[in-house]
Coordinates of N, CA and C in Angstrom, one line a residue:
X10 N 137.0 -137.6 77.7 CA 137.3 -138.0 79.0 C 136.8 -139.4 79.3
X11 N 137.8 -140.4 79.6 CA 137.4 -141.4 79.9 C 136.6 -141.8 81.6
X12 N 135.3 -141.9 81.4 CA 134.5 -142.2 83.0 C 134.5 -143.4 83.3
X13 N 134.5 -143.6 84.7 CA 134.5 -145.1 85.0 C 133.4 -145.8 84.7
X14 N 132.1 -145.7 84.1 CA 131.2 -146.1 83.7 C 131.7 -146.5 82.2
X15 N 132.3 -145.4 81.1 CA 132.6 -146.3 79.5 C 133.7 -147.0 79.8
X16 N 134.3 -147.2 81.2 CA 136.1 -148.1 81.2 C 135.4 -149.3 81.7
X17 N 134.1 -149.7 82.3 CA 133.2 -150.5 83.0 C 133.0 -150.7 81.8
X18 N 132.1 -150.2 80.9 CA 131.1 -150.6 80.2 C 132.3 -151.7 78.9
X19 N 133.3 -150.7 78.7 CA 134.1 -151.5 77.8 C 135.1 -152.7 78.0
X20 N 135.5 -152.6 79.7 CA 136.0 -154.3 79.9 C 135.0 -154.8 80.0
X21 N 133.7 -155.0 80.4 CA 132.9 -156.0 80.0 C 132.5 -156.6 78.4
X22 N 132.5 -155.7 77.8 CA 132.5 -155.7 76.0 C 133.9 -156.6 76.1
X23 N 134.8 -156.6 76.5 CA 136.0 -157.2 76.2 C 135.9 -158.6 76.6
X24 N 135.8 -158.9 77.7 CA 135.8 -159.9 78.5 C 134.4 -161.0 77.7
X25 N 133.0 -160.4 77.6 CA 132.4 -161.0 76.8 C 132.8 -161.7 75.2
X26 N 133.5 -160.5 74.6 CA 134.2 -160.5 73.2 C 135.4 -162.1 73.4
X27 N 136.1 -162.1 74.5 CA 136.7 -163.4 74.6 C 136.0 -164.6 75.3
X28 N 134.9 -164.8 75.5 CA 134.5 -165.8 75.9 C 133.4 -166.4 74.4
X29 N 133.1 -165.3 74.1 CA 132.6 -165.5 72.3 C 134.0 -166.0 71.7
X30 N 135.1 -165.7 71.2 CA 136.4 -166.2 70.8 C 136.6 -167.4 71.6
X31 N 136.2 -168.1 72.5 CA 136.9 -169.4 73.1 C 135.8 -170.5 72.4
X32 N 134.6 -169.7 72.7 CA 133.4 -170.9 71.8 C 133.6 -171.0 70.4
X33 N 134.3 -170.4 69.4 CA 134.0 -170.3 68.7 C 135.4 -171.6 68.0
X34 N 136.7 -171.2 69.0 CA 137.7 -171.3 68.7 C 137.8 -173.5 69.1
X35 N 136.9 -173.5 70.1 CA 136.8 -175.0 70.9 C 136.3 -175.6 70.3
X36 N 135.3 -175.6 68.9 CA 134.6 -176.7 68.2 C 135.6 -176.7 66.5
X37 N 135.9 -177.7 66.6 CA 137.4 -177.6 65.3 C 136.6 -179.0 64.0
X38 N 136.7 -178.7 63.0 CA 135.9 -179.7 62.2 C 137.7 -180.4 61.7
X39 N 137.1 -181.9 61.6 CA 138.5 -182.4 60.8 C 137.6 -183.1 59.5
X40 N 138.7 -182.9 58.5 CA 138.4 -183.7 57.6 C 139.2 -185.5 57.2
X41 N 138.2 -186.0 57.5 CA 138.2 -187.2 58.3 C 139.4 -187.8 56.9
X42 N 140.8 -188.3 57.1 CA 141.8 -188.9 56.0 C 142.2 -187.7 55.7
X43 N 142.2 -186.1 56.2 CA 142.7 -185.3 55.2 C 142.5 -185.5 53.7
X44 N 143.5 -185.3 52.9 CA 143.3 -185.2 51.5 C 143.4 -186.7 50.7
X45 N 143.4 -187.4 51.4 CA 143.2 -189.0 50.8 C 141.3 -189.4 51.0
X46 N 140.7 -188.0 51.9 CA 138.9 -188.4 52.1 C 138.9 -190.0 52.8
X47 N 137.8 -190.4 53.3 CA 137.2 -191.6 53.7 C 137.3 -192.3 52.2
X48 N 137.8 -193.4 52.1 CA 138.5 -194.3 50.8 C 139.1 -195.3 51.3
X49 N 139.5 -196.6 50.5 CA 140.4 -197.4 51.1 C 141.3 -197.4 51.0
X50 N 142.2 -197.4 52.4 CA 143.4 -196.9 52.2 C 144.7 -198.0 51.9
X51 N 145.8 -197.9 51.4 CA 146.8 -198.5 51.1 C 147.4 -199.4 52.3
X52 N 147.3 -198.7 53.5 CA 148.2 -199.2 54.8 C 146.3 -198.9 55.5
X53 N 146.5 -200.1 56.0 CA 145.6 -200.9 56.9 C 145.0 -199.9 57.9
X54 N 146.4 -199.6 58.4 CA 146.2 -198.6 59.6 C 146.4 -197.1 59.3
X55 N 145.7 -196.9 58.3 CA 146.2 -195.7 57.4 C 145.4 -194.2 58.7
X56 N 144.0 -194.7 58.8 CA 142.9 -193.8 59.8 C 143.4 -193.9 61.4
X57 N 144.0 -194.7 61.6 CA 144.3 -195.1 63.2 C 145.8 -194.0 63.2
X58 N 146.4 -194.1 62.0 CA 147.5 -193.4 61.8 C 147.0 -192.0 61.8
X59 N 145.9 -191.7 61.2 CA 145.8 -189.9 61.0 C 145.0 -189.3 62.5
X60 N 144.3 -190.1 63.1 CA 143.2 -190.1 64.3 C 144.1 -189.6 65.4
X61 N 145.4 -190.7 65.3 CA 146.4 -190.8 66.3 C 147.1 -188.9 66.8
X62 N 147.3 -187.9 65.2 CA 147.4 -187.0 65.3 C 146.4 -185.9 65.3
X63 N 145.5 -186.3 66.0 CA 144.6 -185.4 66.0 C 144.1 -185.1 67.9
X64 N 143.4 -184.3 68.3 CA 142.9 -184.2 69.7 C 141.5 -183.6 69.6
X65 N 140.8 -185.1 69.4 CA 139.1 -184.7 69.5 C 138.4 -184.0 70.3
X66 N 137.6 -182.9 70.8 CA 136.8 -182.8 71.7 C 135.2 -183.0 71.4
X67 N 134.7 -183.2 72.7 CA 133.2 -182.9 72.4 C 132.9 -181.5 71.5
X68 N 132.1 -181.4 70.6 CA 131.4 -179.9 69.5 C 132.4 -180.3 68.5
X69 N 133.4 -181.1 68.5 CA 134.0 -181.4 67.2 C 133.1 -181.8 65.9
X70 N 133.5 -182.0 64.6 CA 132.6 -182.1 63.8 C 133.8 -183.2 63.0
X71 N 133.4 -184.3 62.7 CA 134.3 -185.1 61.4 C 133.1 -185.0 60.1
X72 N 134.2 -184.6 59.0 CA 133.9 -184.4 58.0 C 134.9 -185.6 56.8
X73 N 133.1 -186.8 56.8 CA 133.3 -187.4 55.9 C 133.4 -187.3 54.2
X74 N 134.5 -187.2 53.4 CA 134.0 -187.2 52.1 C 134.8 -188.3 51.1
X75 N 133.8 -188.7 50.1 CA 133.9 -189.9 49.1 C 133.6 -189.4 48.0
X76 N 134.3 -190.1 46.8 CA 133.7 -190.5 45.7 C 133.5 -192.0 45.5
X77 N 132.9 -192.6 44.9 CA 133.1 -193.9 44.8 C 131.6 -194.3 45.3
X78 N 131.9 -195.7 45.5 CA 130.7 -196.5 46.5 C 131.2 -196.9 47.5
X79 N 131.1 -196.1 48.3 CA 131.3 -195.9 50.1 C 129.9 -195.4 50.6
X80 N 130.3 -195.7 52.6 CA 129.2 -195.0 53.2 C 130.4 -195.2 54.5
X81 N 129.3 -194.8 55.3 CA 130.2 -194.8 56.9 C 128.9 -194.6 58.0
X82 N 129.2 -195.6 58.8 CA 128.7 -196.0 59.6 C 128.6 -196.0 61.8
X83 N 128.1 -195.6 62.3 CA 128.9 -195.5 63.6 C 128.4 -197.0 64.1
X84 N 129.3 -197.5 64.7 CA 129.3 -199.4 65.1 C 129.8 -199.2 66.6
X85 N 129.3 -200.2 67.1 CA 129.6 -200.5 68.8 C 131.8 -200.8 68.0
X86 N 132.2 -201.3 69.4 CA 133.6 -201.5 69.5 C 133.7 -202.9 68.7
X87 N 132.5 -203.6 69.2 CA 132.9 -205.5 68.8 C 132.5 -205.0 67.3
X88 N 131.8 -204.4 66.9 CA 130.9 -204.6 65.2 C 132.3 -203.5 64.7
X89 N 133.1 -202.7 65.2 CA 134.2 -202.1 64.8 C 135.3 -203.3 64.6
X90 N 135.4 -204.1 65.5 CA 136.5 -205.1 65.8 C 136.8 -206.2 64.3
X91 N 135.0 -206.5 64.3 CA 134.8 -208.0 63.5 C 134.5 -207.0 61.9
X92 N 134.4 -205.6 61.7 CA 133.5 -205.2 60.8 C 132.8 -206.1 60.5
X93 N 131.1 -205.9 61.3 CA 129.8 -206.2 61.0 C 129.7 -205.2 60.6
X94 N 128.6 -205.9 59.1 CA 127.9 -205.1 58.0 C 126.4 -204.5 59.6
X95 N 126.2 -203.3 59.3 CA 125.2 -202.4 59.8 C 124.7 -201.3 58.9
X96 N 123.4 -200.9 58.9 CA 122.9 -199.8 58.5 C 123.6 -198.6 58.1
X97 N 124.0 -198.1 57.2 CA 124.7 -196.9 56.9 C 124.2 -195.6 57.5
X98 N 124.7 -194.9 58.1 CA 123.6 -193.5 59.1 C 124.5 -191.6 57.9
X99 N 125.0 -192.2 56.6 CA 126.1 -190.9 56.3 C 126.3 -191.2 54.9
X100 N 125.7 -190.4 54.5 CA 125.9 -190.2 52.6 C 126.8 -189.0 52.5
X101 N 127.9 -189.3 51.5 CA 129.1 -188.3 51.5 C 128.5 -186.7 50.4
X102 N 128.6 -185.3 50.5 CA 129.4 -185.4 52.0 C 128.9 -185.0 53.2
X103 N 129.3 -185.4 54.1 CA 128.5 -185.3 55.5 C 129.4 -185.0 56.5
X104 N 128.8 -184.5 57.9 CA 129.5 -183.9 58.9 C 129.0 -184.9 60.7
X105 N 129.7 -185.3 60.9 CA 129.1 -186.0 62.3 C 130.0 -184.8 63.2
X106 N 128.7 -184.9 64.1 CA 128.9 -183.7 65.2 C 129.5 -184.4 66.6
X107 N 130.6 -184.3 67.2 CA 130.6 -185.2 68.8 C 130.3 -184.9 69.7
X108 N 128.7 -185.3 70.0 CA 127.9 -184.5 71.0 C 128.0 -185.3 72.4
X109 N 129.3 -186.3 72.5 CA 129.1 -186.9 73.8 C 130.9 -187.6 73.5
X110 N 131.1 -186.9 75.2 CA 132.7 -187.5 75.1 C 133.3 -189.1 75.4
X111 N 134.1 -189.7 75.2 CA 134.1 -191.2 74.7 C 134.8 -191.7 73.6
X112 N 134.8 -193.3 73.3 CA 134.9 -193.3 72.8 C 133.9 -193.7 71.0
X113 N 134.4 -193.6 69.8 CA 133.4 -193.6 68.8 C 134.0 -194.4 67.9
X114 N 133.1 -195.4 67.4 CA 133.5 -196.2 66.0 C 133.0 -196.0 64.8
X115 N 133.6 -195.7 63.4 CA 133.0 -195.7 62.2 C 133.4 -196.7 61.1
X116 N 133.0 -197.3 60.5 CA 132.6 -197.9 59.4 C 132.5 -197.8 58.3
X117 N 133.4 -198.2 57.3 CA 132.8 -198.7 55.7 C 131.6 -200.1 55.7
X118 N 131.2 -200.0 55.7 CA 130.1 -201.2 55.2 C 129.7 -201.8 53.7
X119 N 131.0 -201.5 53.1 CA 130.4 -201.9 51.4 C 131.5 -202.5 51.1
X120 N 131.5 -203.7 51.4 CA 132.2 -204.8 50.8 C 133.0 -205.3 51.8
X121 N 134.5 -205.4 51.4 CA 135.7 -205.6 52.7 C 136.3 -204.4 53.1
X122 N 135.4 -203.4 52.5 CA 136.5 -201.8 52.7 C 136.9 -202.2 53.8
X123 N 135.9 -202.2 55.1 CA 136.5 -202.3 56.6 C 137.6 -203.4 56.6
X124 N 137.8 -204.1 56.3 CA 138.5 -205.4 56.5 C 140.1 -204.8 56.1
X125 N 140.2 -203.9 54.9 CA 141.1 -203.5 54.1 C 141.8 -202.1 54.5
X126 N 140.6 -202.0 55.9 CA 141.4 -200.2 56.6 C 140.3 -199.7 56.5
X127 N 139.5 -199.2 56.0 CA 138.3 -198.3 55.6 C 137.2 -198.2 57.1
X128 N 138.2 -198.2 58.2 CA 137.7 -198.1 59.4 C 138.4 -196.9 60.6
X129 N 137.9 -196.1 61.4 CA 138.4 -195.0 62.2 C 137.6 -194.9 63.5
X130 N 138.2 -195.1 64.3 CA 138.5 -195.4 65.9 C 138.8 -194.0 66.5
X131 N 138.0 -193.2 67.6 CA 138.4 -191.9 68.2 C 137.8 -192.0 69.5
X132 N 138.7 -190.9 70.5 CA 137.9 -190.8 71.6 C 138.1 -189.1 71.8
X133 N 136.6 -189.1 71.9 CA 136.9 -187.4 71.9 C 136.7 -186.8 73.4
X134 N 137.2 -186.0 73.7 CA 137.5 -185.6 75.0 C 136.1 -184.5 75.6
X135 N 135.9 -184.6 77.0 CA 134.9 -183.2 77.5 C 135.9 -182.0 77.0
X136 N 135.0 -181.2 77.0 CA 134.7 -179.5 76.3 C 133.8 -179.1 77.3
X137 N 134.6 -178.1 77.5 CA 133.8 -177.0 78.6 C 133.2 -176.1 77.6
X138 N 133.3 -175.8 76.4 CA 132.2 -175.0 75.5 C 131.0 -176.0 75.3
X139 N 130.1 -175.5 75.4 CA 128.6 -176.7 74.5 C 128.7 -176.7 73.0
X140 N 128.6 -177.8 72.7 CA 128.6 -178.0 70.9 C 127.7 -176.6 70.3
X141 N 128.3 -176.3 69.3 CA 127.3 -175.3 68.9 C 126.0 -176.3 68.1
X142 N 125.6 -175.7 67.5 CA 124.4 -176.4 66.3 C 124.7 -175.9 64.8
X143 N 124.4 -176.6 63.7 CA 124.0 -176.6 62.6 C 124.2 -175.3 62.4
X144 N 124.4 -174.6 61.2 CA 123.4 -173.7 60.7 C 123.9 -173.8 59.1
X145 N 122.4 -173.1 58.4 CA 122.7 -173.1 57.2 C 122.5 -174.4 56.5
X146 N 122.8 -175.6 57.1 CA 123.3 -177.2 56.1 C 121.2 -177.2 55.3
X147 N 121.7 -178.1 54.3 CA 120.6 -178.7 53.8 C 119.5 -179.3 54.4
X148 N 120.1 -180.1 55.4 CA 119.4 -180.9 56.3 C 119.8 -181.3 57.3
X149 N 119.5 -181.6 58.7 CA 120.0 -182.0 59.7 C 119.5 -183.1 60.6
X150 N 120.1 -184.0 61.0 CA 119.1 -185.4 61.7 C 120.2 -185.4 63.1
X151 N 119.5 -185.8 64.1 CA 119.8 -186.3 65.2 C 119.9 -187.4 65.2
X152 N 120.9 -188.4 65.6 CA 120.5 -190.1 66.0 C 121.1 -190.1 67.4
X153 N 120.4 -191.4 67.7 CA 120.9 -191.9 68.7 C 121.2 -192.9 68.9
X154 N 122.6 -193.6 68.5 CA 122.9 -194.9 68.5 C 123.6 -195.7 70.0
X155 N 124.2 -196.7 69.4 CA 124.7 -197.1 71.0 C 125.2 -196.6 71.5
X156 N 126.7 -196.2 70.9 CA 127.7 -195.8 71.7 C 127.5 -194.1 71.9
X157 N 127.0 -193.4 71.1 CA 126.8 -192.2 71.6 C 125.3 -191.3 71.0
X158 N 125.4 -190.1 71.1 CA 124.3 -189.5 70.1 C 125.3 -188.5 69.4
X159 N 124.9 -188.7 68.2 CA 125.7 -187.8 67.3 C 123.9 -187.2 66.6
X160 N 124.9 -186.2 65.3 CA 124.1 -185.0 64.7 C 124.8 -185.0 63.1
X161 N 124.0 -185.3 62.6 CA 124.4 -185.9 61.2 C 123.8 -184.6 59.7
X162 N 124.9 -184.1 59.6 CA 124.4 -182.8 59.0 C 124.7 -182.6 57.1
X163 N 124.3 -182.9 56.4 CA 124.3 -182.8 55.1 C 124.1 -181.5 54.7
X164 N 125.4 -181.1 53.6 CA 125.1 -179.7 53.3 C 125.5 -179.9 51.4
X165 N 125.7 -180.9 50.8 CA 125.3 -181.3 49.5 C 124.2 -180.6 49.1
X166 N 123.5 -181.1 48.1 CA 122.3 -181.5 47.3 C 121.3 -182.8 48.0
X167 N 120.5 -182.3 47.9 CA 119.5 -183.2 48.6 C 119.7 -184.7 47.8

């Protein structure tokens, strides 16, 4: 016999159970070039091309990966613009977290990559879920650069 206390007790199990499903479902990882990876690309605007079809939110995660001698970098808009060489903050492979909505610039900094396309431009949108956190990775660093604070998560080999 169904009581109105287990019909109580189990829409709230339900209703909980979908608000677990919305968080889980709101934070979406891209892999940053799909299957061409962070590399230089053939057409200039190869990243502005893939960025274009995508819809960032805040808890998003971009997933950088390279072979080669690359790195990637987060740069203000002008050091995006001119690619200025800056500090590398991402050894492949790596996951940047978008812990602040806006816009974000990233960088090749090893050589002309940037000059040659090896550059990606995003503005990720507010999220009503809160970024989740890490778990599991190797290691995890917080930064806080200009344009935003990201969460820089390596799950490689040390």
């Amino acid at each position: 016999m169904v009581t109105r206390a287990n019909l109580t007790a189990w829409l709230i199990t339900m209703i909980a159970a979908g608000f677990i499903e919305v968080d889980t479902v709101a934070a979406a990882t891209y892999m940053v070039g799909d299957g061409l990876g962070w590399t230089v690309p053939s057409n200039v605007s190869y990243y502005q091309s893939w960025a274009a079809s995508k819809t960032f939110m805040v808890g998003d995660k971009l997933s950088f990966n390279w072979t080669g001698t690359h790195n990637v970098a987060e740069v203000s808009k002008a050091e995006y613009d001119n690619c200025t060489k800056v500090v590398s903050v991402l050894g492949s492979p790596g996951d940047i977290q978008l812990l602040k909505g806006g816009s974000h610039y990233y960088i090749c900094t090893v050589d002309s990559h940037c000059e040659l396309g090896q550059k990606l431009s995003i503005t990720a949108g507010s999220s009503t879920a809160a970024p989740t956190s890490p778990s599991n990775s190797a290691s995890s660093t917080a930064f806080d650069s200009k344009k935003s604070e990201i969460r820089v998560t390596h799950s490689g080999p040390p």
